[in-house]
JSON list of C-alpha atoms in Angstrom, two decimals:
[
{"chain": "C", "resi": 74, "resn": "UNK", "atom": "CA", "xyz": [98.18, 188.96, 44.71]},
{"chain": "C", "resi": 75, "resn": "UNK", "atom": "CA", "xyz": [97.72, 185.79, 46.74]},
{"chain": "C", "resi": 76, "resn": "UNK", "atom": "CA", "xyz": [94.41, 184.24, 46.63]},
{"chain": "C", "resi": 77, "resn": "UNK", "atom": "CA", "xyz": [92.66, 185.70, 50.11]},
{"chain": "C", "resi": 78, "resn": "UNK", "atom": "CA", "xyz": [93.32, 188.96, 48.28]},
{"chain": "C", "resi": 79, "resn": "UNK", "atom": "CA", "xyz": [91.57, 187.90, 45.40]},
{"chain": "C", "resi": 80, "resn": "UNK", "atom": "CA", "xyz": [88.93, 186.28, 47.23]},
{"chain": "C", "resi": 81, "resn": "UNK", "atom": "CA", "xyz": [88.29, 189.47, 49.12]},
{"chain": "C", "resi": 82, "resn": "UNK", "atom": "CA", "xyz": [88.08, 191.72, 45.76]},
{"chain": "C", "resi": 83, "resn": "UNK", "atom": "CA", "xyz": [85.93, 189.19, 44.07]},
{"chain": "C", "resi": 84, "resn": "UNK", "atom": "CA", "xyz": [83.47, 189.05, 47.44]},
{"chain": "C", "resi": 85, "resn": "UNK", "atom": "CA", "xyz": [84.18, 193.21, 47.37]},
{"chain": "C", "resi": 86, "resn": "UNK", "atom": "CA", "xyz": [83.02, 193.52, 43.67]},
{"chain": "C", "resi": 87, "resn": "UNK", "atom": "CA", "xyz": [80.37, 190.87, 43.93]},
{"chain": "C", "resi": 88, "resn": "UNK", "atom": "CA", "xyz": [78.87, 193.16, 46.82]},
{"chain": "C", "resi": 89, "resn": "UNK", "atom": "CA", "xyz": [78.65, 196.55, 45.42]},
{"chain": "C", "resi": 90, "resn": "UNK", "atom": "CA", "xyz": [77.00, 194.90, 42.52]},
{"chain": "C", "resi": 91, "resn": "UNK", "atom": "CA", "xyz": [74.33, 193.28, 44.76]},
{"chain": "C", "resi": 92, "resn": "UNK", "atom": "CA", "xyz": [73.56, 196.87, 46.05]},
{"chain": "C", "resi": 93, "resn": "UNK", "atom": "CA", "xyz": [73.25, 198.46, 43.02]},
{"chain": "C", "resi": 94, "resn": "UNK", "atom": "CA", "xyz": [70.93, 195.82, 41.66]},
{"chain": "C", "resi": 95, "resn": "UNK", "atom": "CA", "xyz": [68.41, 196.54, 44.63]},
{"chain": "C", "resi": 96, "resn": "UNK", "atom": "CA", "xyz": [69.33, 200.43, 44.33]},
{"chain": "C", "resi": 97, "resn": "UNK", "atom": "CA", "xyz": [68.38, 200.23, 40.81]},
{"chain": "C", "resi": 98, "resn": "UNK", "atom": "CA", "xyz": [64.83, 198.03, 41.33]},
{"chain": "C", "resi": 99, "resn": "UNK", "atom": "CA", "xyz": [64.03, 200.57, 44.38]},
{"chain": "C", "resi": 100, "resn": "UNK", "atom": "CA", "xyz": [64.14, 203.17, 41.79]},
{"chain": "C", "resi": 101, "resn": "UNK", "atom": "CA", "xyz": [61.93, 201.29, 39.30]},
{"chain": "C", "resi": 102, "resn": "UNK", "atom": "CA", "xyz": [59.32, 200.46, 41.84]},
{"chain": "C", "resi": 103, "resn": "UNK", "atom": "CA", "xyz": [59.14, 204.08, 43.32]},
{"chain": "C", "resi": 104, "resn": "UNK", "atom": "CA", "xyz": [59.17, 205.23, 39.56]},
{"chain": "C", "resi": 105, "resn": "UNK", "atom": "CA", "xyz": [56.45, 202.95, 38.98]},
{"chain": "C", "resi": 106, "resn": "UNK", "atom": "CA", "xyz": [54.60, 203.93, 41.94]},
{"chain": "C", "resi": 107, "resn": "UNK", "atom": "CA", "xyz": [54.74, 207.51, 41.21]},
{"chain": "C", "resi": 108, "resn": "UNK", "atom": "CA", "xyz": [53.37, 207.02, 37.40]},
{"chain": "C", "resi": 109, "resn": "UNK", "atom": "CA", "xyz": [50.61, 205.07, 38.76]},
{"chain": "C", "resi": 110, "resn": "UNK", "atom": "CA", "xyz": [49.83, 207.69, 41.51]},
{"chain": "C", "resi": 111, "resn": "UNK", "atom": "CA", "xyz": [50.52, 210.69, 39.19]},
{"chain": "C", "resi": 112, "resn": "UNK", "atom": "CA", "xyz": [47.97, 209.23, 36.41]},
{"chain": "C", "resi": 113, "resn": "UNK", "atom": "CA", "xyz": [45.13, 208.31, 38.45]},
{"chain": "C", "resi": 114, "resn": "UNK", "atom": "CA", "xyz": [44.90, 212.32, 39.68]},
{"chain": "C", "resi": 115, "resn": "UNK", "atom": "CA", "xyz": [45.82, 213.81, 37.06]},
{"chain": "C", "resi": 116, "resn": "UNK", "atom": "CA", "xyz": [43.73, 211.22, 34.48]},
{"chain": "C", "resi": 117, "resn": "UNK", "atom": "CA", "xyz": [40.95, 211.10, 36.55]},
{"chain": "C", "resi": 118, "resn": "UNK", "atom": "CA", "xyz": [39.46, 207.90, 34.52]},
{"chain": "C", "resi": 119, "resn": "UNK", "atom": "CA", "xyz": [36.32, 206.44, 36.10]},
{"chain": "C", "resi": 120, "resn": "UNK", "atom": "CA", "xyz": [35.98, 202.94, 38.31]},
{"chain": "C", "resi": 121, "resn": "UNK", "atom": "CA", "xyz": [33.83, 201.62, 35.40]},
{"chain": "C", "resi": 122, "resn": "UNK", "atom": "CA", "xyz": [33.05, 202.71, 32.12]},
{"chain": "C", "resi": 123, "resn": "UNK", "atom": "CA", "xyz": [29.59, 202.42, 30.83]},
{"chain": "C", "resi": 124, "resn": "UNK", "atom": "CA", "xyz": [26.36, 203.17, 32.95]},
{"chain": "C", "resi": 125, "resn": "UNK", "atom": "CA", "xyz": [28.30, 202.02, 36.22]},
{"chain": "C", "resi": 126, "resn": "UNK", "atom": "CA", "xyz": [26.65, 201.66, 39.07]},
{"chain": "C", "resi": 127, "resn": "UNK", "atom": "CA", "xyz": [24.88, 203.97, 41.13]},
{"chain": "C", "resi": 128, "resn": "UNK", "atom": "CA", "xyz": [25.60, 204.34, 45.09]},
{"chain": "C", "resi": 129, "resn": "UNK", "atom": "CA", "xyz": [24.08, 206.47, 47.73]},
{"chain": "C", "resi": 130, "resn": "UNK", "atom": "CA", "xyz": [26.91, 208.30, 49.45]},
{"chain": "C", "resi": 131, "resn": "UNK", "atom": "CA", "xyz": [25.75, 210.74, 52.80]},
{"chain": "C", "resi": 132, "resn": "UNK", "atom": "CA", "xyz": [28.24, 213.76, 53.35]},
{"chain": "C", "resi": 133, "resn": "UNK", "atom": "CA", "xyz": [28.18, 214.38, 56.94]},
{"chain": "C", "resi": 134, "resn": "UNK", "atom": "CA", "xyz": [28.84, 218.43, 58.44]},
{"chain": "C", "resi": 135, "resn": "UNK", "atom": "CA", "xyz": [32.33, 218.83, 59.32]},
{"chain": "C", "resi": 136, "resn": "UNK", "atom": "CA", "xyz": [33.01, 215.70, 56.87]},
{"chain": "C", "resi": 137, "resn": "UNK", "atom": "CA", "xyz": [37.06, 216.35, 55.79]},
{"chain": "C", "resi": 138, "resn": "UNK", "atom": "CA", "xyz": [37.91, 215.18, 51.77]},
{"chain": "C", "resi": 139, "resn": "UNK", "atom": "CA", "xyz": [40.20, 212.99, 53.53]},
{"chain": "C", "resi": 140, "resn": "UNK", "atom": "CA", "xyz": [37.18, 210.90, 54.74]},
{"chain": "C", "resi": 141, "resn": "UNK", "atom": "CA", "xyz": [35.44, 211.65, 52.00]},
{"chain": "C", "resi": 142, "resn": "UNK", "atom": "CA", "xyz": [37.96, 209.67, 49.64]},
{"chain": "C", "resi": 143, "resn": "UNK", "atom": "CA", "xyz": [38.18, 206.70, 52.31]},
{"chain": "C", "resi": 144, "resn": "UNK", "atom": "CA", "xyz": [34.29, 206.16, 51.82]},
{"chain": "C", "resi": 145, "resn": "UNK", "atom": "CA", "xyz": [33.97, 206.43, 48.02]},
{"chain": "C", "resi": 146, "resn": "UNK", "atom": "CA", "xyz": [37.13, 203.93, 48.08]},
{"chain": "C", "resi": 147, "resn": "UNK", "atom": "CA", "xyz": [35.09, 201.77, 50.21]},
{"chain": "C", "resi": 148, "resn": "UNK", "atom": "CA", "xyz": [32.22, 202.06, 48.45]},
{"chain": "C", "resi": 149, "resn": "UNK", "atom": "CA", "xyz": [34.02, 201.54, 45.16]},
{"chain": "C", "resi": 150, "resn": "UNK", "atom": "CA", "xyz": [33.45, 204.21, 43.37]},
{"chain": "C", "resi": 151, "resn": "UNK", "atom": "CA", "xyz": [36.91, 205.61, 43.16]},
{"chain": "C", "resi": 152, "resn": "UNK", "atom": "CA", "xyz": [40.10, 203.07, 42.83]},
{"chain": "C", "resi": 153, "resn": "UNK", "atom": "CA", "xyz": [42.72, 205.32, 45.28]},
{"chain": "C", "resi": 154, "resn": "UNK", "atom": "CA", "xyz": [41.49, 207.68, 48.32]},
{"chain": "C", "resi": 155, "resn": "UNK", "atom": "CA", "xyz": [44.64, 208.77, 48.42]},
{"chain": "C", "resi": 156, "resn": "UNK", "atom": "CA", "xyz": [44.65, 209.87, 44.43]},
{"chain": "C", "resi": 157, "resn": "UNK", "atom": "CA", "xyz": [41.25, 211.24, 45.08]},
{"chain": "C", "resi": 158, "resn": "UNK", "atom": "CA", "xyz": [41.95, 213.70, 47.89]},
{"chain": "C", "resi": 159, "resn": "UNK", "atom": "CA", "xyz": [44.98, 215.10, 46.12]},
{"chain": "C", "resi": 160, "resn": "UNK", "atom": "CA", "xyz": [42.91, 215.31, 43.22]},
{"chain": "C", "resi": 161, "resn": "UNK", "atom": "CA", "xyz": [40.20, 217.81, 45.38]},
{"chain": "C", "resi": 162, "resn": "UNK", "atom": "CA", "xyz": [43.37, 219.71, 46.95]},
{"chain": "C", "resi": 163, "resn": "UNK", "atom": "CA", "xyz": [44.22, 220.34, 43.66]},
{"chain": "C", "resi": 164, "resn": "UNK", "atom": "CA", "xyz": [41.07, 221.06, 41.93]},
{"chain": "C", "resi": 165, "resn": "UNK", "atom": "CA", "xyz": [38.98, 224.26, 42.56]},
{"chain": "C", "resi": 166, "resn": "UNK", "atom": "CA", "xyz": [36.31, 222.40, 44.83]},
{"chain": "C", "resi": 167, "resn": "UNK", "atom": "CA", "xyz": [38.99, 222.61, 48.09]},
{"chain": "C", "resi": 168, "resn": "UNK", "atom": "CA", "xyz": [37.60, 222.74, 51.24]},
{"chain": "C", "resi": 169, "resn": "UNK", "atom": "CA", "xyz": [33.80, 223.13, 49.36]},
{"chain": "C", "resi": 170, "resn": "UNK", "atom": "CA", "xyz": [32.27, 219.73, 50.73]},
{"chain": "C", "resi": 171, "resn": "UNK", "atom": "CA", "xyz": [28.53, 220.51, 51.11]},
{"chain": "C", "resi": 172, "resn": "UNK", "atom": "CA", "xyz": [26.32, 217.97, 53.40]},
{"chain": "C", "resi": 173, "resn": "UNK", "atom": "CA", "xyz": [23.93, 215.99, 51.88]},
{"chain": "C", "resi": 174, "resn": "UNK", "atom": "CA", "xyz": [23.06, 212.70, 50.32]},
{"chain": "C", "resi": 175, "resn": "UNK", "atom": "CA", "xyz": [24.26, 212.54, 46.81]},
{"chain": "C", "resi": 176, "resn": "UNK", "atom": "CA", "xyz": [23.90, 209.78, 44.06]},
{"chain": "C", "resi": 177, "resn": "UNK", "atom": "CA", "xyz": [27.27, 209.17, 42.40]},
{"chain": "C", "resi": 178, "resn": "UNK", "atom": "CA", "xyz": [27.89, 206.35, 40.50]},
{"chain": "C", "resi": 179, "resn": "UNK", "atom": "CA", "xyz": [31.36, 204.60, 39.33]},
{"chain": "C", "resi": 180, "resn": "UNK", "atom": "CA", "xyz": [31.18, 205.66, 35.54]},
{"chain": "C", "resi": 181, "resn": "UNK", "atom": "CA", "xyz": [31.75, 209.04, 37.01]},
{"chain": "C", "resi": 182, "resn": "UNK", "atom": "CA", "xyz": [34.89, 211.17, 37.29]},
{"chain": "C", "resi": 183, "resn": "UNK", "atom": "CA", "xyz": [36.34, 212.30, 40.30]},
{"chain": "C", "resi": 184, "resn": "UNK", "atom": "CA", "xyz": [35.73, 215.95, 38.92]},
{"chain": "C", "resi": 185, "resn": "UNK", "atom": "CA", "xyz": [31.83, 214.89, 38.17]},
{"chain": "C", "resi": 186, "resn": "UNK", "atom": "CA", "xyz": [31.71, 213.75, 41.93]},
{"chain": "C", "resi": 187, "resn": "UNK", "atom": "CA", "xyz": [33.31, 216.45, 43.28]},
{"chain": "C", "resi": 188, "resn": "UNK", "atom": "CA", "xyz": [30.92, 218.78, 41.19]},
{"chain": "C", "resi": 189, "resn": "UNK", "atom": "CA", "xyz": [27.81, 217.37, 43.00]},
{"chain": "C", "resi": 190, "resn": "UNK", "atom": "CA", "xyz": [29.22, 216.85, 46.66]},
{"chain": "C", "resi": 191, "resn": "UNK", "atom": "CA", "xyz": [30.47, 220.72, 46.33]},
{"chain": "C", "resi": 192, "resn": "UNK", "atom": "CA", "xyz": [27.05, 222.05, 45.14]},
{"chain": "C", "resi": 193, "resn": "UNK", "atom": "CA", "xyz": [26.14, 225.10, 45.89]},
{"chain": "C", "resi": 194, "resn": "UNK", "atom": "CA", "xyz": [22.34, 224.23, 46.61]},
{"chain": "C", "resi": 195, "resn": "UNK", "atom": "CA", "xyz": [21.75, 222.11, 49.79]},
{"chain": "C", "resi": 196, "resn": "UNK", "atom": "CA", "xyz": [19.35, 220.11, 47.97]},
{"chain": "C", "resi": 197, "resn": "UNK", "atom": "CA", "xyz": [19.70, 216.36, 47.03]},
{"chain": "C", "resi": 198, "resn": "UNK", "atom": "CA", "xyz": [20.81, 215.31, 43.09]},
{"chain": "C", "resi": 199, "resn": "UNK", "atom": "CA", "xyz": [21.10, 212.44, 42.01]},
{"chain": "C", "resi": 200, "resn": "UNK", "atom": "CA", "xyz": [24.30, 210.99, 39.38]},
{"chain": "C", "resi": 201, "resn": "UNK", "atom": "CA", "xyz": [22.71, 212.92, 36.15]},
{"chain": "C", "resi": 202, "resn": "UNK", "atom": "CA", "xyz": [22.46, 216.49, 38.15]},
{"chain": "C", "resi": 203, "resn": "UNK", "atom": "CA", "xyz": [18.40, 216.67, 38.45]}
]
């Protein structure tokens, strides 16, 4: 073996184990991403723990969960709007967004919210259910 040869298996070897190394942190990070995303719907862990803080959200007619999530994520009362609206597809409150203004506030669930935005009644309550 004469040393381009070598040179070429060495460059070859050096290569395939450049690949793997980014195959392998790819993995991780999608891994890692899929924890996080998996725990936040299926943990459903408030913003804030505590009293939290309480925020006027309005639930417009024809208002999709999709939008929904966006504005509590705006609003900060959930972390992921994303996490949240799988959550609701999930849950048993699909599809049962009510209008209305509602007070939520971040010590709350995702479940609690989705209790009080999917109320049956078409009256106002506020983050402790009155």
């Amino acid at each position: 073996m004469n040393a381009k040869q070598l040179l070429g298996a060495v460059s070859a070897t050096i290569i395939k184990i450049a690949l793997a190394a980014v195959i392998i942190v790819m993995v991780f990070r999608l891994a890692v991403y899929a924890y996080d995303f998996g725990y936040q719907v299926f943990a459903d862990v408030p913003v804030s723990e505590g009293e939290g803080r309480i925020v006027s959200v309005v639930v417009s007619e024809g208002q999709t969960s999709r939008e929904l999530a966006k504005m509590l994520e705006q609003k900060g009362l959930i972390s992921d709007a994303n996490a949240f609206y799988v959550y609701e597809r999930l849950s048993d409150y699909k599809d049962l967004l009510k209008p209305g203004v509602y007070e939520l506030s971040t010590s709350m669930k995702a479940e609690e919210m989705l209790e009080i935005v999917c109320q049956q009644e078409d009256e106002t309550q506020d983050a402790d259910g009155n």
